[in-house]
């Protein structure tokens, strides 16, 4: 049985990916700042802390065996007019969304290289495609995640490892609901639905389905791709 690690697995998209992979027969460990209580194999770690990430990955290896699937879903949004954006806020958003991906891939990769098989899926954001006002730090980080995905796909293909990104757009999770409540969505969720070609908000399970496909053996010829799952909002 393959072992998968899902970061940000304590909420929203990460939780749905973890659930889907369990259903598909993977052993799943989740890694989150706020690990859910009551679930098996949940690990508390801040993805920006390489020591904590390594410690968690080592514990997972010991408990569940080599980690050959990694889904990077931990993320932090932020909304600030650029003129009011502090460097500290810029850095924190880059740290979680981009440097966290670096640390987690670094920690998991040795197992994939040993197995000569691996799957990495990075959850970026449709805002990397469209841009988004007041989110320069977030858009920068997520665009870089797409870039890392492309570079690593070229570097790791020969080792049997695929690297893809899924940029979600407008998925009903605690992150989206919090943005609506703070009035920073540029309209209500209902107003956004009316502007979405498929006329509904996305579900975390929509993202999980894309991840499950990219992780499957039959997707072995797909790498370096940015597979938008956004109801047609960014084509
Ligand atoms: P969410 O807030 O529900 O879940 C994010 C999870 O990441 C939380 O459990 C949180 O504790 C965890 N996390 C945050 N910082 C962390 C850290 N430093 N270390 C470890 N864990 C950390 O949000 P979501 O909507 O499920 O987002 C999942 C991913 O999808 C994120 O990367 C987000 O940027 C991306 N995304 C979401 C949407 C959307 O519409 N919901 C759109 C574009 C991109």
CSV table of C-alpha atoms and ligand atoms in Angstrom, one decimal:
chain,number,residue,atom,x,y,z
A,1,UNK,CA,0.0,0.0,0.0
A,2,UNK,CA,1.4,3.4,-1.0
A,3,UNK,CA,1.9,6.1,1.7
A,4,UNK,CA,0.7,9.6,0.9
A,5,UNK,CA,1.3,12.8,2.9
A,6,UNK,CA,-1.2,15.7,2.5
A,7,UNK,CA,-0.2,19.0,4.0
A,8,UNK,CA,-3.0,21.3,5.1
A,9,UNK,CA,-4.9,18.1,5.7
A,10,UNK,CA,-6.7,19.5,8.7
A,11,UNK,CA,-9.2,21.6,6.7
A,12,UNK,CA,-10.9,22.2,3.4
A,13,UNK,CA,-9.2,21.0,0.3
A,14,UNK,CA,-6.4,19.1,2.1
A,15,UNK,CA,-8.9,17.2,4.2
A,16,UNK,CA,-10.9,16.3,1.1
A,17,UNK,CA,-7.8,15.1,-0.7
A,18,UNK,CA,-6.8,13.0,2.4
A,19,UNK,CA,-10.3,11.4,2.5
A,20,UNK,CA,-10.3,10.7,-1.2
A,21,UNK,CA,-6.9,9.0,-1.1
A,22,UNK,CA,-7.9,6.9,1.9
A,23,UNK,CA,-11.0,5.8,-0.1
A,24,UNK,CA,-8.7,5.0,-3.0
A,25,UNK,CA,-6.6,2.7,-0.8
A,26,UNK,CA,-3.6,4.8,0.2
A,27,UNK,CA,-2.2,5.0,3.7
A,28,UNK,CA,-2.6,8.7,4.4
A,29,UNK,CA,-0.8,11.0,6.9
A,30,UNK,CA,-1.9,14.6,7.2
A,31,UNK,CA,0.4,17.4,8.3
A,32,UNK,CA,-1.1,20.6,9.5
A,33,UNK,CA,-0.6,23.5,11.9
A,34,UNK,CA,-3.9,22.5,13.4
A,35,UNK,CA,-4.1,18.7,13.1
A,36,UNK,CA,-7.7,17.4,13.4
A,37,UNK,CA,-8.3,15.4,16.6
A,38,UNK,CA,-9.7,11.9,16.3
A,39,UNK,CA,-8.2,11.1,12.9
A,40,UNK,CA,-5.4,8.5,12.5
A,41,UNK,CA,-2.0,9.6,11.4
A,42,UNK,CA,-2.3,13.4,11.8
A,43,UNK,CA,0.9,15.3,12.5
A,44,UNK,CA,1.2,18.8,13.8
A,45,UNK,CA,3.9,20.8,12.0
A,46,UNK,CA,4.3,24.3,10.5
A,47,UNK,CA,5.4,23.7,6.9
A,48,UNK,CA,7.7,26.8,7.2
A,49,UNK,CA,9.8,25.0,9.8
A,50,UNK,CA,12.1,22.5,8.0
A,51,UNK,CA,13.1,20.8,11.3
A,52,UNK,CA,9.5,20.2,12.2
A,53,UNK,CA,8.7,19.0,8.7
A,54,UNK,CA,11.7,16.5,8.7
A,55,UNK,CA,10.7,15.3,12.1
A,56,UNK,CA,7.1,14.7,11.0
A,57,UNK,CA,8.2,13.0,7.7
A,58,UNK,CA,10.6,10.7,9.7
A,59,UNK,CA,7.8,9.7,12.1
A,60,UNK,CA,5.4,9.0,9.1
A,61,UNK,CA,8.1,6.9,7.4
A,62,UNK,CA,8.6,4.8,10.6
A,63,UNK,CA,4.8,4.3,11.1
A,64,UNK,CA,3.6,3.9,7.5
A,65,UNK,CA,6.7,3.3,5.3
A,66,UNK,CA,8.3,5.3,2.5
A,67,UNK,CA,6.4,8.4,1.4
A,68,UNK,CA,5.9,8.2,-2.4
A,69,UNK,CA,2.9,10.6,-2.7
A,70,UNK,CA,2.9,14.2,-1.6
A,71,UNK,CA,0.1,16.7,-1.9
A,72,UNK,CA,1.1,20.2,-0.9
A,73,UNK,CA,-2.2,21.8,0.1
A,74,UNK,CA,-1.2,23.9,3.2
A,75,UNK,CA,-1.8,27.5,2.4
A,76,UNK,CA,-2.4,31.0,3.8
A,77,UNK,CA,-4.2,33.7,2.0
A,78,UNK,CA,-3.8,37.5,2.6
A,79,UNK,CA,-5.6,40.6,1.5
A,80,UNK,CA,-3.8,44.0,1.6
A,81,UNK,CA,-3.6,46.9,-0.7
A,82,UNK,CA,0.0,46.8,-2.0
A,83,UNK,CA,0.8,50.3,-0.5
A,84,UNK,CA,-0.2,48.9,2.9
A,85,UNK,CA,1.5,45.5,2.6
A,86,UNK,CA,4.3,45.1,5.1
A,87,UNK,CA,7.3,43.1,4.2
A,88,UNK,CA,6.6,40.9,7.2
A,89,UNK,CA,3.1,40.0,5.8
A,90,UNK,CA,4.7,39.5,2.3
A,91,UNK,CA,7.3,37.2,3.8
A,92,UNK,CA,4.8,35.1,5.9
A,93,UNK,CA,2.6,34.4,2.8
A,94,UNK,CA,5.6,33.5,0.7
A,95,UNK,CA,7.0,31.4,3.5
A,96,UNK,CA,3.8,29.3,3.9
A,97,UNK,CA,2.8,29.0,0.3
A,98,UNK,CA,6.2,28.7,-1.4
A,99,UNK,CA,8.9,27.9,1.1
A,100,UNK,CA,6.6,25.3,2.7
A,101,UNK,CA,6.4,23.5,-0.6
A,102,UNK,CA,10.2,23.6,-0.8
A,103,UNK,CA,10.6,22.0,2.7
A,104,UNK,CA,8.0,19.3,2.2
A,105,UNK,CA,9.3,18.3,-1.2
A,106,UNK,CA,12.9,18.2,0.1
A,107,UNK,CA,11.7,16.0,3.0
A,108,UNK,CA,9.7,13.5,1.0
A,109,UNK,CA,11.8,13.3,-2.2
A,110,UNK,CA,14.5,10.8,-0.9
A,111,UNK,CA,11.8,8.1,-0.6
A,112,UNK,CA,10.5,8.7,-4.1
A,113,UNK,CA,14.0,8.6,-5.5
A,114,UNK,CA,14.7,5.3,-3.8
A,115,UNK,CA,11.4,3.9,-5.0
A,116,UNK,CA,12.0,5.3,-8.5
A,117,UNK,CA,8.3,6.2,-8.4
A,118,UNK,CA,6.6,9.2,-7.0
A,119,UNK,CA,3.8,11.7,-7.3
A,120,UNK,CA,3.9,15.3,-6.2
A,121,UNK,CA,0.8,17.5,-6.6
A,122,UNK,CA,1.1,21.2,-5.6
A,123,UNK,CA,-2.1,23.1,-4.9
A,124,UNK,CA,-1.5,26.5,-6.3
A,125,UNK,CA,-4.3,29.0,-7.2
A,126,UNK,CA,-6.2,30.2,-10.1
A,127,UNK,CA,-5.1,33.7,-9.0
A,128,UNK,CA,-1.7,32.9,-10.5
A,129,UNK,CA,-3.5,32.8,-13.9
A,130,UNK,CA,-5.8,35.7,-13.4
A,131,UNK,CA,-4.0,38.0,-11.0
A,132,UNK,CA,-6.0,39.2,-8.0
A,133,UNK,CA,-6.0,42.7,-6.5
A,134,UNK,CA,-4.8,43.0,-2.9
A,135,UNK,CA,-3.1,39.6,-3.1
A,136,UNK,CA,0.3,40.5,-4.6
A,137,UNK,CA,2.1,38.3,-2.1
A,138,UNK,CA,-0.2,35.3,-2.5
A,139,UNK,CA,-0.3,35.6,-6.3
A,140,UNK,CA,3.5,35.8,-6.3
A,141,UNK,CA,3.9,32.7,-4.1
A,142,UNK,CA,1.3,30.7,-6.1
A,143,UNK,CA,2.8,31.7,-9.4
A,144,UNK,CA,6.2,30.5,-8.1
A,145,UNK,CA,4.6,27.2,-7.0
A,146,UNK,CA,3.5,26.7,-10.7
A,147,UNK,CA,7.1,27.5,-11.7
A,148,UNK,CA,8.7,25.0,-9.3
A,149,UNK,CA,6.2,22.4,-10.5
A,150,UNK,CA,7.4,22.8,-14.1
A,151,UNK,CA,11.1,22.9,-13.3
A,152,UNK,CA,10.9,19.8,-11.0
A,153,UNK,CA,8.9,17.9,-13.6
A,154,UNK,CA,11.8,18.2,-16.0
A,155,UNK,CA,14.3,17.3,-13.3
A,156,UNK,CA,12.5,14.3,-11.8
A,157,UNK,CA,10.9,12.6,-14.9
A,158,UNK,CA,13.8,10.3,-15.3
A,159,UNK,CA,13.3,9.1,-11.7
A,160,UNK,CA,9.7,8.0,-12.3
A,161,UNK,CA,8.4,11.0,-10.4
A,162,UNK,CA,5.7,13.2,-11.8
A,163,UNK,CA,5.1,16.8,-10.5
A,164,UNK,CA,1.9,18.6,-11.3
A,165,UNK,CA,-0.1,21.5,-10.0
A,166,UNK,CA,-3.8,22.0,-9.4
A,167,UNK,CA,-4.8,25.6,-9.1
A,168,UNK,CA,-8.2,25.8,-7.5
A,169,UNK,CA,-10.6,28.6,-8.2
A,170,UNK,CA,-13.5,29.5,-5.9
A,171,UNK,CA,-13.8,26.4,-3.7
A,172,UNK,CA,-16.2,26.3,-0.8
A,173,UNK,CA,-13.8,25.9,2.2
A,174,UNK,CA,-13.3,27.7,5.5
A,175,UNK,CA,-10.7,29.9,3.6
A,176,UNK,CA,-13.3,31.1,1.1
A,177,UNK,CA,-16.0,31.6,3.7
A,178,UNK,CA,-13.6,33.6,5.8
A,179,UNK,CA,-12.7,35.8,2.8
A,180,UNK,CA,-16.5,36.3,2.1
A,181,UNK,CA,-17.1,37.3,5.8
A,182,UNK,CA,-14.2,39.8,5.7
A,183,UNK,CA,-15.7,41.4,2.6
A,184,UNK,CA,-12.5,40.8,0.5
A,185,UNK,CA,-14.0,38.5,-2.1
A,186,UNK,CA,-15.1,41.3,-4.4
A,187,UNK,CA,-18.8,40.2,-4.0
A,188,UNK,CA,-20.7,37.4,-2.2
A,189,UNK,CA,-20.2,33.8,-3.1
A,190,UNK,CA,-23.7,33.9,-4.7
A,191,UNK,CA,-22.6,36.8,-6.9
A,192,UNK,CA,-19.5,34.9,-7.9
A,193,UNK,CA,-21.6,31.8,-8.8
A,194,UNK,CA,-23.6,33.9,-11.3
A,195,UNK,CA,-20.3,34.8,-13.0
A,196,UNK,CA,-19.0,31.2,-13.0
A,197,UNK,CA,-19.6,29.3,-16.3
A,198,UNK,CA,-20.8,26.1,-14.5
A,199,UNK,CA,-23.0,28.1,-12.1
A,200,UNK,CA,-21.9,26.7,-8.9
A,201,UNK,CA,-19.2,27.1,-6.3
A,202,UNK,CA,-16.4,24.4,-6.4
A,203,UNK,CA,-16.3,21.7,-3.8
A,204,UNK,CA,-13.1,20.5,-2.1
A,205,UNK,CA,-14.0,17.1,-3.6
A,206,UNK,CA,-13.6,18.6,-7.1
A,207,UNK,CA,-9.9,19.3,-6.3
A,208,UNK,CA,-9.5,15.9,-4.6
A,209,UNK,CA,-10.7,14.2,-7.8
A,210,UNK,CA,-8.1,16.0,-9.9
A,211,UNK,CA,-5.4,15.1,-7.4
A,212,UNK,CA,-6.5,11.4,-7.3
A,213,UNK,CA,-6.2,11.2,-11.1
A,214,UNK,CA,-2.8,12.8,-11.2
A,215,UNK,CA,-1.6,10.5,-8.5
A,216,UNK,CA,-2.9,7.4,-10.2
A,217,UNK,CA,-0.7,5.0,-12.2
A,218,UNK,CA,-2.6,5.8,-15.3
A,219,UNK,CA,-1.4,9.5,-15.1
A,220,UNK,CA,2.2,8.5,-15.4
A,221,UNK,CA,2.7,10.3,-18.7
A,222,UNK,CA,1.3,13.6,-17.3
A,223,UNK,CA,3.9,15.8,-15.7
A,224,UNK,CA,4.7,19.5,-15.4
A,225,UNK,CA,1.0,20.4,-16.0
A,226,UNK,CA,-1.1,23.0,-14.3
A,227,UNK,CA,-4.6,21.5,-14.3
A,228,UNK,CA,-7.1,24.3,-13.5
A,229,UNK,CA,-10.2,23.2,-11.6
A,230,UNK,CA,-12.3,26.3,-11.5
A,231,UNK,CA,-15.7,25.8,-13.1
A,232,UNK,CA,-14.5,27.6,-16.2
A,233,UNK,CA,-13.6,30.9,-14.5
A,234,UNK,CA,-10.0,30.9,-15.9
A,235,UNK,CA,-9.7,29.3,-19.2
B,1,LIG,P1,-8.2,26.1,4.5
B,1,LIG,O1,-7.9,27.4,5.2
B,1,LIG,O2,-9.6,25.5,4.7
B,1,LIG,O3,-7.1,25.0,4.7
B,1,LIG,C1,-5.7,25.3,4.7
B,1,LIG,C2,-5.0,24.4,5.8
B,1,LIG,O4,-3.6,24.8,5.7
B,1,LIG,C3,-5.5,24.7,7.2
B,1,LIG,O5,-5.9,23.5,7.8
B,1,LIG,C4,-4.3,25.4,7.9
B,1,LIG,O6,-4.2,25.0,9.3
B,1,LIG,C5,-3.2,24.8,7.0
B,1,LIG,N1,-2.0,25.6,7.2
B,1,LIG,C6,-1.9,27.0,7.0
B,1,LIG,N2,-0.7,27.4,7.3
B,1,LIG,C7,0.1,26.3,7.6
B,1,LIG,C8,1.4,26.1,8.0
B,1,LIG,N3,2.3,27.1,8.1
B,1,LIG,N4,1.8,24.8,8.2
B,1,LIG,C9,1.0,23.8,8.1
B,1,LIG,N5,-0.3,23.9,7.8
B,1,LIG,C10,-0.8,25.2,7.5
B,1,LIG,O7,-8.1,26.5,3.0
B,1,LIG,P2,-8.4,25.7,1.6
B,1,LIG,O8,-9.3,26.6,0.8
B,1,LIG,O9,-8.7,24.3,1.9
B,1,LIG,O10,-6.9,25.8,0.9
B,1,LIG,C11,-6.1,24.7,0.6
B,1,LIG,C12,-5.2,25.2,-0.5
B,1,LIG,O11,-5.9,25.6,-1.7
B,1,LIG,C13,-4.3,26.4,-0.1
B,1,LIG,O12,-3.0,26.2,-0.5
B,1,LIG,C14,-5.0,27.5,-0.8
B,1,LIG,O13,-4.1,28.6,-1.0
B,1,LIG,C15,-5.4,26.9,-2.0
B,1,LIG,N6,-6.5,27.6,-2.7
B,1,LIG,C16,-7.8,27.6,-2.3
B,1,LIG,C17,-8.8,28.2,-3.0
B,1,LIG,C18,-10.3,28.2,-2.6
B,1,LIG,O14,-11.1,28.7,-3.3
B,1,LIG,N7,-10.6,27.7,-1.4
B,1,LIG,C19,-8.5,28.9,-4.2
B,1,LIG,C20,-7.2,28.9,-4.6
B,1,LIG,C21,-6.2,28.2,-3.9
